[in-house]
Coordinates of C-alpha atoms in Angstrom, one line a residue:
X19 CA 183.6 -23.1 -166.8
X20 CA 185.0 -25.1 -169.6
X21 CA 186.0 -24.2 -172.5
X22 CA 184.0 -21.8 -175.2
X23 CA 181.5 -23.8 -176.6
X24 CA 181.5 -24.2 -180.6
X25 CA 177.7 -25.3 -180.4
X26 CA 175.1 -23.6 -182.4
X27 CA 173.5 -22.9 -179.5
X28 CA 175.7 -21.4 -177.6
X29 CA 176.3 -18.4 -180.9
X30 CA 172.6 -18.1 -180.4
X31 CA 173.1 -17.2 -176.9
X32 CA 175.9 -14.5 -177.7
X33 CA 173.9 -12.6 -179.9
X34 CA 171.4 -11.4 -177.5
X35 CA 172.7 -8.4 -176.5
X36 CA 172.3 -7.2 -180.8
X37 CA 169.2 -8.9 -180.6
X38 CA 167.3 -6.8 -177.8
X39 CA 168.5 -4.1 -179.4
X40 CA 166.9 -4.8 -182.5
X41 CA 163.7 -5.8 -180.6
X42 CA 163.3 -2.7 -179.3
X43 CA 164.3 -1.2 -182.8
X44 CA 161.3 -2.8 -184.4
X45 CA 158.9 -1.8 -181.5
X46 CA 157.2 0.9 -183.7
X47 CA 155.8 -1.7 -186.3
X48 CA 155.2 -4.5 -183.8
X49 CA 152.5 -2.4 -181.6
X50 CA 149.9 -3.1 -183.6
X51 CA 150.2 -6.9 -182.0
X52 CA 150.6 -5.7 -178.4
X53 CA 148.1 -4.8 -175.2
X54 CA 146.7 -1.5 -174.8
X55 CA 146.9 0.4 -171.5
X56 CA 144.0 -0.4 -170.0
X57 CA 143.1 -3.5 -171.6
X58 CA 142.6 -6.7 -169.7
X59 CA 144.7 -9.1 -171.2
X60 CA 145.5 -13.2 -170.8
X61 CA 149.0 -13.6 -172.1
X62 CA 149.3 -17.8 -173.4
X63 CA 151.9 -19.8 -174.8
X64 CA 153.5 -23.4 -174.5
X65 CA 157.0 -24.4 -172.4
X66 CA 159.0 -21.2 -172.3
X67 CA 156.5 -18.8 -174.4
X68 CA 154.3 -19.9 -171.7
X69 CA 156.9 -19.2 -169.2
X70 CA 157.8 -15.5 -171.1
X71 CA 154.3 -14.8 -170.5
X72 CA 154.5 -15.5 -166.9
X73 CA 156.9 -12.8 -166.3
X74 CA 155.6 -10.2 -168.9
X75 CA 151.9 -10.2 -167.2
X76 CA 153.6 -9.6 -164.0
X77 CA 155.3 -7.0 -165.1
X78 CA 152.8 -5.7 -167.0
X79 CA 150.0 -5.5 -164.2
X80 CA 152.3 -4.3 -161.6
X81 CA 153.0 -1.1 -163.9
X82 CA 149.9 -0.4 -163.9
X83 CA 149.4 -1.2 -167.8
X84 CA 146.6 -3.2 -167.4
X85 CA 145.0 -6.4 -165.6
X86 CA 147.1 -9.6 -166.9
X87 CA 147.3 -13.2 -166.5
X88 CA 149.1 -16.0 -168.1
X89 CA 148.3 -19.5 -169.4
X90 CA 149.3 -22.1 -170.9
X91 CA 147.8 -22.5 -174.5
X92 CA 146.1 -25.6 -173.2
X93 CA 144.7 -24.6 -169.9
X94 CA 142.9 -21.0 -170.8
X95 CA 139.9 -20.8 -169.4
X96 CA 137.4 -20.4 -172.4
X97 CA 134.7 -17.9 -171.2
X98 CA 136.2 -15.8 -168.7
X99 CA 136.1 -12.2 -170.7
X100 CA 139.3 -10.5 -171.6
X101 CA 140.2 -7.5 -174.0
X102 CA 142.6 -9.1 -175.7
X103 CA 144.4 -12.5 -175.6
X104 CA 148.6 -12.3 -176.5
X105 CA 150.0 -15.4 -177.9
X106 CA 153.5 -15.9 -177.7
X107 CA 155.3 -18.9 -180.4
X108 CA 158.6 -18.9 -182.0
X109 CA 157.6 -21.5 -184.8
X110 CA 153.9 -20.0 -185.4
X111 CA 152.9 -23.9 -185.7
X112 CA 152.6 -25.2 -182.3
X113 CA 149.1 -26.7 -182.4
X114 CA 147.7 -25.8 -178.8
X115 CA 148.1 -21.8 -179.4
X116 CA 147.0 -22.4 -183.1
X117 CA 143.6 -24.0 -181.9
X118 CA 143.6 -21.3 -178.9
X119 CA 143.5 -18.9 -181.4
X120 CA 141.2 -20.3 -184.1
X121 CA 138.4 -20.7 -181.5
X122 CA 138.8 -17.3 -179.8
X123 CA 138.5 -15.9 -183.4
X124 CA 135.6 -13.2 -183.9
X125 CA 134.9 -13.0 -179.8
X126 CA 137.6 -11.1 -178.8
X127 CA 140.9 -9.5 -180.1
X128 CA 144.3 -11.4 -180.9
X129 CA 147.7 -10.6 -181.2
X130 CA 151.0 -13.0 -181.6
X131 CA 154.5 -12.9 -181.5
X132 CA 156.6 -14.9 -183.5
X133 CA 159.6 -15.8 -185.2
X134 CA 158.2 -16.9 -188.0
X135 CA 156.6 -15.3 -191.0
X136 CA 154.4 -17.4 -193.3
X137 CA 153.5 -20.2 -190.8
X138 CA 149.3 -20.4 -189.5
X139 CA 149.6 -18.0 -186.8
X140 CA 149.8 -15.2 -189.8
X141 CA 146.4 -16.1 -190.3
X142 CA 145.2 -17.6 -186.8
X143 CA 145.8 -14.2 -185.2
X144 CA 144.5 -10.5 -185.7
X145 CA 147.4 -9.0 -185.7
X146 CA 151.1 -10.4 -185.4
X147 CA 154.1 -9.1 -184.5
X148 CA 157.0 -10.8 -186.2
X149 CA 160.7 -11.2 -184.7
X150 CA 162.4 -12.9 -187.4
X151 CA 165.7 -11.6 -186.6
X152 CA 165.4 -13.6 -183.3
X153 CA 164.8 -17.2 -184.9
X154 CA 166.3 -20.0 -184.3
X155 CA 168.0 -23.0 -185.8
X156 CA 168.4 -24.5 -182.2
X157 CA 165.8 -26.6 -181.1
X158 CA 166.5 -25.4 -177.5
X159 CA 164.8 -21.8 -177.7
X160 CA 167.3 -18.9 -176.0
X161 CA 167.2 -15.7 -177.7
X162 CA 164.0 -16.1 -179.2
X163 CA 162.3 -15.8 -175.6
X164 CA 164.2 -13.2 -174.2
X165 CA 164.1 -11.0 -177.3
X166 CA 160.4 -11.6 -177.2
X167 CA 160.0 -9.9 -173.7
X168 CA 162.5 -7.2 -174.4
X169 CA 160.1 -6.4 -176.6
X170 CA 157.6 -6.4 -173.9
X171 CA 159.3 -4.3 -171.7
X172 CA 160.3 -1.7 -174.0
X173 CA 157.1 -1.4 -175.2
X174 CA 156.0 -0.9 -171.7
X175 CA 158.5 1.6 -171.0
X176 CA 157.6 3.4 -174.2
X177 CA 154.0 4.0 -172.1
X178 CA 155.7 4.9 -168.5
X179 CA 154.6 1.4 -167.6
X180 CA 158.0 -0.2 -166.3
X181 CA 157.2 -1.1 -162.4
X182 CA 159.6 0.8 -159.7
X183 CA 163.1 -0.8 -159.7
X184 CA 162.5 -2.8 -163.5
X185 CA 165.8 -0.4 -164.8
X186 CA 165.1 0.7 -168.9
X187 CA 166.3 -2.2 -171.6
X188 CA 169.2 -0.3 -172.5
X189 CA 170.7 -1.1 -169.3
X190 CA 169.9 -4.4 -169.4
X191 CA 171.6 -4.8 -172.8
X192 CA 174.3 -3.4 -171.0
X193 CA 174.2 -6.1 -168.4
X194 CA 173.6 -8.8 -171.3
X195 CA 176.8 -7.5 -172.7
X196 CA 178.3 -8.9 -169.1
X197 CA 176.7 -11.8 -169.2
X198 CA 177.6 -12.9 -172.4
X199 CA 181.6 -13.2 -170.9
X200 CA 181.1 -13.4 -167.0
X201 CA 182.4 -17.0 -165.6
X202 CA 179.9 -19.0 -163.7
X203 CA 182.7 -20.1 -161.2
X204 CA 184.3 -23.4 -161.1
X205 CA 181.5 -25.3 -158.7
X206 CA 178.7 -24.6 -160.6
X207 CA 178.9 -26.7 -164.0
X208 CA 179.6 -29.5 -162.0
X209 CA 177.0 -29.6 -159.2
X210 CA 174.5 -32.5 -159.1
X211 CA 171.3 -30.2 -158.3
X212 CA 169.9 -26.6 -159.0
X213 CA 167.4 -25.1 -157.5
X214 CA 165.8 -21.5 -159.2
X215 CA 164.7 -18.8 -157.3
X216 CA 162.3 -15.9 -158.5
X217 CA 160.2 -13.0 -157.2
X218 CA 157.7 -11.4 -159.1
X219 CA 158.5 -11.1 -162.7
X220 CA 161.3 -13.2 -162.3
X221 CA 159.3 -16.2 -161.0
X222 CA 159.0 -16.8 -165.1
X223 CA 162.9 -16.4 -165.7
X224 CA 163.5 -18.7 -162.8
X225 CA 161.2 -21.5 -164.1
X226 CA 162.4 -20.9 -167.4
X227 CA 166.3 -21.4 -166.3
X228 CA 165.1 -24.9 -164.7
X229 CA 163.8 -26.0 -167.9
X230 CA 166.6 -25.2 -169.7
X231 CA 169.1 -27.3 -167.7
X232 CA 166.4 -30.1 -168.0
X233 CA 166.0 -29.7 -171.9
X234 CA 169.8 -29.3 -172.6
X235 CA 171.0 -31.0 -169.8
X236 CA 168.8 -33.5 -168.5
X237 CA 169.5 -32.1 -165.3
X238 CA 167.6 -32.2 -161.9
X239 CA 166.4 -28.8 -161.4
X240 CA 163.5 -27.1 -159.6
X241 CA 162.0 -23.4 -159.7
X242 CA 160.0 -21.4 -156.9
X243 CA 159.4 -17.6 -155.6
X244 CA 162.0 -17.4 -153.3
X245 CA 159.9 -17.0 -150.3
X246 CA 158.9 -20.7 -150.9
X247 CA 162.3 -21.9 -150.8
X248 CA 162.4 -22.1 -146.7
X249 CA 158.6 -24.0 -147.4
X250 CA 160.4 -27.4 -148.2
X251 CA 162.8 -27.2 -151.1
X252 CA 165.0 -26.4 -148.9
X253 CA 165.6 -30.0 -147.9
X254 CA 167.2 -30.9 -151.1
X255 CA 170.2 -28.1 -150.8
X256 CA 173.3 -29.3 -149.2
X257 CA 177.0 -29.7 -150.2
X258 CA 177.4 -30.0 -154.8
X259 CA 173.6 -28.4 -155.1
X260 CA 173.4 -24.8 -156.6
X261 CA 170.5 -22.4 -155.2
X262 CA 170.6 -19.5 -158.1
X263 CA 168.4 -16.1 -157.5
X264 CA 167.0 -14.2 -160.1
X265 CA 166.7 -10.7 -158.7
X266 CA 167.6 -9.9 -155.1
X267 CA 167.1 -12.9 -152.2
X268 CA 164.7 -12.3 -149.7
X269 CA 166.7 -11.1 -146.2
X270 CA 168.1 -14.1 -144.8
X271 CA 167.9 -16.6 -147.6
X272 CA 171.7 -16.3 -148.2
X273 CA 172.3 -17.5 -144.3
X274 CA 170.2 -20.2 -144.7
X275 CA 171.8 -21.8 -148.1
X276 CA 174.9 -21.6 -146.8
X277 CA 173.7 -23.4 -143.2
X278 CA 172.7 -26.2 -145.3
X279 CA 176.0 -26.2 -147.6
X280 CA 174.9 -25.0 -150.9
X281 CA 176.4 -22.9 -152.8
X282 CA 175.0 -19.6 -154.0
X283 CA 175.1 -18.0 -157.6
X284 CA 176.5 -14.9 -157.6
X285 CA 177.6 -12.9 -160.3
X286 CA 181.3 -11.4 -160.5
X287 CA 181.1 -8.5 -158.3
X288 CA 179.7 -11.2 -155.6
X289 CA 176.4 -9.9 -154.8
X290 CA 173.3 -11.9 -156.2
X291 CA 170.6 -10.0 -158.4
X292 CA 173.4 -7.2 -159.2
X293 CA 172.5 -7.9 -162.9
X294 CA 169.3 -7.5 -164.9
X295 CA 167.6 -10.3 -163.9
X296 CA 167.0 -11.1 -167.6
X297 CA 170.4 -10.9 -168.3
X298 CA 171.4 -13.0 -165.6
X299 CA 168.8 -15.7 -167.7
X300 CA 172.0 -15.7 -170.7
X301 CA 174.1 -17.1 -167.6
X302 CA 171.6 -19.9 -166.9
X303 CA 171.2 -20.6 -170.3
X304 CA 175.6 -20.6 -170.7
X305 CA 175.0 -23.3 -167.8
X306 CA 172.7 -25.5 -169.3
X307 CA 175.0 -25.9 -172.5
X308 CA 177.9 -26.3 -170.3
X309 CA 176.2 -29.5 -168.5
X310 CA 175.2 -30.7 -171.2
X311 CA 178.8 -30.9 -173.0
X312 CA 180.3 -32.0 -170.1
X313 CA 177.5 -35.3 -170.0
X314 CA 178.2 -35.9 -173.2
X315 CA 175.4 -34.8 -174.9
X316 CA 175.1 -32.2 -177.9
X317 CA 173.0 -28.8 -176.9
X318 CA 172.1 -28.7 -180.6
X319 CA 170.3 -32.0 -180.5
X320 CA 168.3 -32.3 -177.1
X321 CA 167.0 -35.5 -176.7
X322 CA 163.1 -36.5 -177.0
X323 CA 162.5 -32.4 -178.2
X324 CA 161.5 -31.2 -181.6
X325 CA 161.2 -27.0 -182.6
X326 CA 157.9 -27.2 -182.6
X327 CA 154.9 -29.6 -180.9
X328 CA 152.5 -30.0 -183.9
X329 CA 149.9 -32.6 -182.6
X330 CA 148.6 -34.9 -185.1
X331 CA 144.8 -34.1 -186.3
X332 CA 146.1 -30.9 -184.0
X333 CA 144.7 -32.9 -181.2
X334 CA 146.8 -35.1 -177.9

């Protein structure tokens, strides 16, 4: 790795281990927002909300909390009946979850999460759960995300809902305390190509780690469950490409990147998945502000991004 960066950014990225902690602090007046057991719920949001609800409706179903699915704001499929419909955006402007949520009004029941009090999804939304000590001045969103499904998870382990083998968020804290410090390894910054594994829940974490090294980086990255790696994307691996693993690698998998010549993320006791997979997200997220500083370009200001997507007229 190179040296520390000084990048707003990358502070943002430190503080998540104080920031899930507070998350799950505030769980008590935040549950108002949130699914009941039972309920069937669509989960929606836009680039890595969408993304965060990805892995929270996986973990959420497979719990047994409640039948849940995940959208993107733009794609929900209006008609098909749900309980309750979750909405996930840090600015509380973006204009495809605000119109989601402004036509859903009155049919069925709405909760958000946000980092941002007084913005339209105070309004848009039944009830909203507000993570303000989360926000952001980084257009690139990091702690934001992963605060937002600690939350998630401790409110599902508040209701005995936490699938087998999902540890409790303090030890993932624990683990984000790890990954906060843990090197990378010398290879990795510098490889050409990275390729992001997931199974299950961590299908979301693994396509959110690819869009953070494209948003920071511009970097060529791609995401799939890990038993579709052998199904093709394996051709691109081969000597300077990184295959990275959220969560234990199918048997095998480890053989067969290093057949080909890639190298494989590990974490500092050498095993892949050892950490909290969501922990192991603050090492991805160290990577993409390493690449980008090393191409020249400042994490702080990504190029062709904003905080927010507000589309004029709130329309494409």
């Amino acid at each position: 790795m190179s040296a520390i960066s000084s990048s707003r950014t990358a502070a943002e990225i430190a503080s998540q281990p104080a920031v899930w902690r507070q998350a799950a602090a505030s769980l008590p007046r935040q549950a108002s927002a949130l699914p009941r057991r039972g309920e069937r719920v669509a989960v929606v949001g836009c680039g890595t909300s969408w993304f965060m609800a990805q892995s929270y409706a996986v973990l959420r179903e497979t719990g047994g909390h409640g039948e849940t699915d995940a959208f993107a704001a733009s794609e929900f499929p209006v008609g098909r009946r749900y309980d309750r419909v979750l909405a996930i955006t840090r600015s509380g402007t973006t204009t495809e979850v605000l119109d989601l949520l402004h036509r859903l009004k009155g049919t069925v029941a709405t909760g958000a999460v946000t980092a941002a009090p007084d913005t339209p999804v105070m309004q848009a939304a039944d009830a909203v759960a507000v993570l303000d000590f989360a926000d952001e001045e980084s257009v690139v969103q990091t702690r934001f995300a992963t605060a937002n499904l600690a939350l998630l998870r401790a409110h599902l382990e508040s209701e005995n809902a936490l699938p087998a083998g999902v540890p409790p968020l303090d030890a993932a804290i624990r683990d984000a305390g790890r990954a906060v410090n843990e090197p990378l390894g010398a290879a990795v910054p510098g490889a050409e190509q990275f390729t992001f594994l997931g199974t299950g829940w961590t299908c979301g974490l693994a396509l959110e780690a690819a869009l953070k090294m494209r948003e920071a980086a511009g970097a060529w990255t791609e995401a799939y469950p890990a038993m579709e790696y052998r199904h093709g994307p394996i051709s691109i691996t081969g000597p300077g490409r990184v295959t990275w693993a959220f969560g234990r690698l199918p048997e095998g998998l480890a053989g067969d990147v290093d057949r080909v010549g890639g190298t494989l993320v590990a974490d500092s006791t050498g095993v892949a998945g050892s950490l909290d997979p969501l922990a192991d997200l603050i090492r991805a997220q160290r990577l993409a502000v390493a690449c980008a500083e090393a191409r020249g370009y400042d994490p702080d200001r990504p190029r062709n991004l904003t905080r927010s997507v507000v589309l004029e007229d709130g329309r494409a």
